[in-house]
Amino acid sequence: MKHAIRPTGIAIAADDRRSFLRRSGLVLSGSAIALLAGRESLARDEAEGAAKTSDIDILNTALGAELEAIAAYQVGAESGLLQKPVLSLAVTFQGHHRQHADLLAKTVAKLGGKPVEPRSKYDFPVARLKNQADVLRFAAGLEQGAVSAYLGAVPVFGNRDLAKAAASILGDEAMHWAILRNALGEVPVPSAFVS
Amino acid sequence: MTARRPATVLAGILLAAAAGSVPAATGAIATEGDAGRGKEIYARCGACHSLDYDRVGPHHCGLFGRRAGSVEGFEYSKAMKNSKLVWNSETLDRFIADPLKTVPGTRMGYAGIPDARERADLLAYLRASNDGPECSQMSAPRR
């Protein structure tokens, strides 16, 4: 059984993001700016046509996944199933995903694309989330998937700076994954390679 | 694209070596997959797909025999909708090996799984899970 839920915090998060982006052209964190520093000509640097369209698609697909992760952490945080130290961890990780989403949206726009918006409603398997471990396992699965998704995106970007930015996000999500596994009592780093 | 090939192959070999398996050098379709190993490989798809609900990518229950790009209510790329593919072991194997080459213009911006053994395991899992609890409990009709 699955439920369609309307995570109440999401609309706020989306509005935050928009006003955040509206306030000025450059409102990303220092590290996010550094990722694309000196790349003001990114749009012009890009090869014309197919390669650029493809990069925009890859970024937008990643953005969609980040927005879903933000919503998923919101559901976790509001579930009442997370106890204190774990709860603040979830909120911190959600904040990272927000920063990833901001960077991706901004980059899509810079390339002349239209960033995807958060969905008004997400399906999550909430019926399968009955305790803190279930929520942690669900979050760990999303982070593991995100690591693989960025790993799969790195080689297909036409633009090497975008590949670098994806790799930077990949590293952050791998750390989330390890911490969540650790919180579950699992071996935090299960292998020498991610795949 | 061609320039990136050796790196992709190397990564495949490294990962296969790490998993203790022998990489399929020929890239031939391995027919007998292990659904148990396939479940672990399916975790790589978990940022975008679930078996029983649509996310950034469409659900996978009912995949075998389905026309590519045909899940109602899911917004596919034109490329996927117009690909004229029907999903079966052969087309899925080709798509998962190299999504962007098999369906140029697809929004699934993912390099693919170069190892034929891993693909066979993944497909065995996808096939088996279609009869599993998640897919049989799907509220929407399976396609």
XYZ file of C-alpha atoms in Angstrom:
338
model
C 0.000 0.000 0.000
C 1.187 3.442 -0.758
C -0.214 6.803 0.094
C -0.108 10.035 -1.758
C 0.849 12.600 0.793
C 1.023 16.313 0.665
C 4.057 17.184 2.741
C 3.062 20.502 4.228
C 6.570 21.850 4.557
C 7.311 21.441 0.894
C 5.351 24.378 -0.425
C 7.189 26.602 2.021
C 10.503 25.137 0.979
C 9.712 25.814 -2.655
C 8.681 29.389 -1.957
C 11.818 29.904 0.076
C 13.850 28.700 -2.816
C 12.164 30.985 -5.281
C 12.454 34.108 -3.176
C 15.978 33.053 -2.378
C 16.778 32.950 -6.062
C 14.883 36.178 -6.715
C 16.691 38.253 -4.136
C 19.828 38.442 -6.199
C 21.501 36.731 -9.055
C 24.106 35.172 -6.824
C 22.812 33.778 -3.587
C 24.474 30.397 -3.488
C 26.736 29.307 -0.669
C 30.430 30.066 -0.947
C 31.298 26.522 -1.952
C 28.550 26.391 -4.546
C 29.838 29.597 -6.072
C 33.334 28.168 -6.097
C 32.067 25.151 -8.029
C 31.140 27.336 -10.929
C 33.571 30.194 -10.291
C 34.940 31.731 -13.431
C 32.220 29.956 -15.367
C 30.085 32.984 -16.072
C 30.467 32.119 -19.712
C 29.227 28.580 -19.133
C 26.317 29.105 -21.480
C 28.588 30.358 -24.234
C 31.283 27.754 -23.567
C 28.834 24.940 -24.118
C 28.887 23.257 -27.460
C 25.783 24.222 -29.351
C 22.753 22.050 -29.834
C 22.487 18.467 -28.724
C 25.258 18.434 -26.112
C 23.829 21.458 -24.335
C 20.248 20.173 -24.463
C 21.469 16.906 -23.077
C 23.343 18.623 -20.221
C 20.208 20.581 -19.348
C 18.198 17.334 -19.293
C 20.732 15.595 -17.066
C 20.753 18.559 -14.659
C 16.974 18.762 -14.610
C 16.618 15.032 -13.923
C 19.071 15.394 -11.029
C 17.169 18.472 -9.831
C 13.935 16.464 -9.806
C 15.573 13.804 -7.636
C 16.986 16.444 -5.249
C 13.566 18.070 -4.877
C 12.076 14.685 -4.081
C 14.789 14.061 -1.474
C 13.997 17.413 0.173
C 10.337 16.378 0.358
C 11.265 12.922 1.671
C 13.357 14.389 4.497
C 10.454 16.689 5.305
C 8.174 13.682 5.662
C 10.787 11.992 7.840
C 11.224 15.066 10.010
C 7.469 15.481 10.470
C 6.781 11.789 11.013
C 7.375 11.983 14.752
C 9.421 8.804 14.372
C 12.860 10.443 14.571
C 14.470 11.078 17.945
C 16.672 14.053 18.714
C 20.201 13.450 17.392
C 18.878 11.674 14.312
C 16.263 14.335 13.720
C 18.830 17.130 13.534
C 20.908 14.981 11.202
C 17.911 14.665 8.879
C 17.353 18.419 8.944
C 21.030 19.071 8.176
C 21.021 16.625 5.267
C 17.813 18.160 3.939
C 19.614 21.514 3.977
C 22.396 20.069 1.836
C 19.865 18.769 -0.667
C 18.338 22.262 -0.785
C 21.745 23.677 -1.653
C 22.227 21.028 -4.345
C 18.810 21.878 -5.784
C 19.610 25.599 -5.751
C 22.863 25.056 -7.605
C 21.267 22.742 -10.166
C 18.313 25.080 -10.786
C 20.601 28.035 -11.189
C 22.834 26.139 -13.604
C 19.883 24.980 -15.710
C 18.746 28.593 -15.964
C 22.241 29.743 -16.820
C 22.311 27.265 -19.706
C 19.034 28.680 -20.982
C 16.837 25.843 -19.724
C 13.786 25.883 -17.502
C 14.450 24.341 -14.093
C 11.859 21.745 -13.035
C 9.681 22.833 -10.111
C 8.923 20.782 -7.019
C 5.853 18.614 -7.535
C 2.731 19.581 -5.626
C 2.567 16.049 -4.263
C 4.936 13.120 -3.952
C 4.176 9.452 -3.462
C 6.184 7.972 -0.640
C 5.793 4.500 0.813
C 4.726 5.937 4.190
C 2.801 2.789 5.086
C 6.171 0.987 5.163
C 7.665 3.544 7.596
C 6.748 2.461 11.099
C 9.748 3.386 13.231
C 12.999 5.336 13.216
C 14.955 2.502 11.568
C 12.425 2.314 8.706
C 12.814 6.051 8.083
C 16.610 5.814 8.239
C 16.624 2.857 5.860
C 14.377 4.737 3.450
C 16.649 7.800 3.575
C 19.764 5.634 3.200
C 18.240 4.068 0.083
C 17.612 7.493 -1.423
C 21.166 8.621 -0.670
C 22.656 5.421 -2.080
C 20.567 5.872 -5.210
C 21.658 9.487 -5.463
C 25.337 8.488 -5.304
C 24.768 6.036 -8.166
C 22.758 8.554 -10.142
C 25.513 11.195 -9.972
C 28.129 8.563 -10.726
C 26.108 7.700 -13.819
C 25.812 11.375 -14.745
C 29.503 12.297 -14.445
C 30.633 10.562 -17.662
C 27.682 11.722 -19.771
C 27.938 15.478 -19.211
C 29.244 17.265 -22.281
C 30.736 19.971 -20.077
C 33.548 18.919 -17.732
C 32.740 21.612 -15.163
C 29.264 20.167 -14.792
C 30.809 16.726 -14.293
C 32.959 18.216 -11.547
C 29.965 19.820 -9.857
C 28.116 16.466 -10.011
C 31.113 14.734 -8.458
C 31.149 17.286 -5.665
C 27.490 16.576 -4.894
C 28.183 12.828 -5.141
C 30.783 13.110 -2.386
C 28.354 14.854 -0.057
C 25.620 12.272 -0.654
C 28.056 9.406 -0.091
C 28.821 10.899 3.315
C 25.092 11.083 4.112
C 24.733 7.456 3.075
C 27.607 6.336 5.318
C 26.270 8.253 8.331
C 22.776 6.849 7.863
C 24.169 3.305 7.605
C 26.157 3.969 10.758
C 23.021 5.197 12.556
C 21.355 1.921 11.524
C 24.201 -0.097 13.017
C 25.359 -1.221 9.580
C 28.943 -1.141 8.315
C 29.137 2.531 7.312
C 31.360 2.070 4.290
C 30.475 -1.282 2.733
C 33.037 -1.328 -0.092
C 36.008 0.382 -1.675
C 34.014 1.508 -4.688
C 30.575 2.976 -5.176
C 28.614 1.787 -8.197
C 32.013 9.467 -26.926
C 34.642 7.112 -28.301
C 37.351 8.843 -26.298
C 35.506 8.056 -23.069
C 35.109 4.356 -23.852
C 38.353 3.046 -22.310
C 37.556 4.762 -19.008
C 34.072 3.280 -18.980
C 35.421 -0.170 -19.685
C 38.091 0.235 -17.027
C 35.502 1.337 -14.474
C 33.411 -1.703 -15.363
C 36.354 -4.020 -14.880
C 37.350 -2.383 -11.597
C 33.826 -2.616 -10.244
C 33.405 -6.175 -11.438
C 36.730 -7.054 -9.834
C 35.604 -5.423 -6.616
C 32.442 -7.518 -6.695
C 34.538 -10.643 -7.204
C 32.991 -11.432 -10.546
C 34.508 -11.873 -13.959
C 33.566 -9.117 -16.363
C 31.894 -10.315 -19.523
C 34.468 -9.250 -22.055
C 32.281 -9.839 -25.085
C 29.322 -7.823 -23.846
C 27.127 -10.729 -24.906
C 23.766 -11.022 -23.201
C 24.018 -13.299 -20.208
C 20.685 -15.051 -20.088
C 20.533 -16.515 -16.595
C 20.488 -13.745 -14.023
C 20.511 -13.904 -10.239
C 17.572 -11.926 -8.840
C 19.197 -11.691 -5.396
C 22.240 -9.912 -6.780
C 19.936 -7.981 -9.076
C 18.123 -6.468 -6.098
C 21.402 -4.932 -4.926
C 22.090 -3.587 -8.396
C 18.589 -2.109 -8.527
C 19.612 0.147 -5.607
C 21.560 2.135 -8.227
C 18.266 3.120 -9.798
C 16.797 4.160 -6.427
C 17.244 7.917 -6.755
C 14.779 7.989 -9.623
C 12.749 4.765 -9.763
C 10.613 2.574 -7.559
C 8.857 -0.621 -8.506
C 5.370 0.551 -7.643
C 5.169 4.322 -7.949
C 6.252 7.026 -10.366
C 9.068 9.303 -9.307
C 11.608 11.170 -11.428
C 11.407 8.023 -13.547
C 8.352 5.818 -14.137
C 7.465 2.739 -12.026
C 8.855 -0.614 -13.088
C 6.024 -2.992 -12.185
C 4.579 -4.368 -15.399
C 7.656 -3.336 -17.372
C 8.037 -6.502 -19.448
C 5.796 -6.317 -22.491
C 5.106 -2.608 -21.971
C 5.653 -0.123 -24.783
C 8.443 2.330 -23.957
C 7.086 5.642 -22.738
C 3.558 4.370 -22.100
C 2.902 4.810 -18.361
C -0.151 7.028 -18.193
C 0.356 10.294 -16.346
C 4.137 10.100 -16.553
C 5.778 12.837 -18.591
C 8.286 11.182 -20.877
C 10.705 12.781 -23.288
C 9.634 12.838 -26.919
C 12.589 10.560 -27.607
C 11.289 7.854 -25.287
C 7.694 8.149 -26.447
C 8.738 7.906 -30.067
C 11.321 5.177 -29.591
C 8.913 2.427 -30.729
C 10.622 0.048 -28.310
C 8.726 -2.654 -26.482
C 10.434 -3.648 -23.251
C 11.711 -7.224 -23.189
C 14.993 -8.860 -22.158
C 16.735 -7.783 -25.324
C 15.577 -4.152 -25.477
C 16.048 -3.636 -21.736
C 19.534 -5.097 -21.901
C 20.428 -2.687 -24.680
C 18.849 0.319 -22.952
C 20.424 -0.319 -19.560
C 23.845 -0.911 -21.140
C 23.794 2.590 -22.628
C 20.550 4.555 -22.215
C 21.661 7.668 -24.093
C 22.922 5.714 -27.074
C 19.922 3.378 -27.243
C 17.372 6.183 -26.936
C 19.175 9.381 -27.972
C 17.486 12.332 -26.297
C 16.174 10.364 -23.327
C 15.928 12.272 -20.065
C 17.447 9.343 -18.199
C 20.890 10.970 -17.920
C 22.684 7.888 -16.754
C 25.772 6.254 -18.243
C 24.413 2.715 -17.945
C 25.700 -0.622 -16.693
C 28.496 -1.912 -18.927
C 28.737 -5.357 -17.306
C 26.465 -7.923 -19.026
C 26.364 -10.153 -15.951
C 25.124 -7.272 -13.783
C 22.478 -6.412 -16.355
C 21.281 -10.022 -16.447
C 21.023 -10.051 -12.654
C 19.140 -6.751 -12.677
C 16.681 -8.000 -15.290
C 16.150 -11.231 -13.336
C 15.247 -9.091 -10.330
C 12.902 -6.849 -12.302
C 11.171 -9.887 -13.770
C 10.848 -11.637 -10.393
C 9.639 -8.533 -8.576
C 6.738 -8.199 -10.982
C 5.168 -11.158 -9.136
C 6.341 -9.903 -5.727
C 4.338 -8.118 -3.030
C 5.110 -4.545 -4.119
C 3.818 -5.038 -7.645
C 0.805 -7.162 -6.697
C -0.289 -4.509 -4.191
C -0.086 -1.686 -6.693
C -3.318 0.274 -6.611
C -3.103 1.415 -10.217
C -3.566 -1.261 -12.866
C -0.254 -2.738 -13.913
C 0.905 -1.940 -17.366
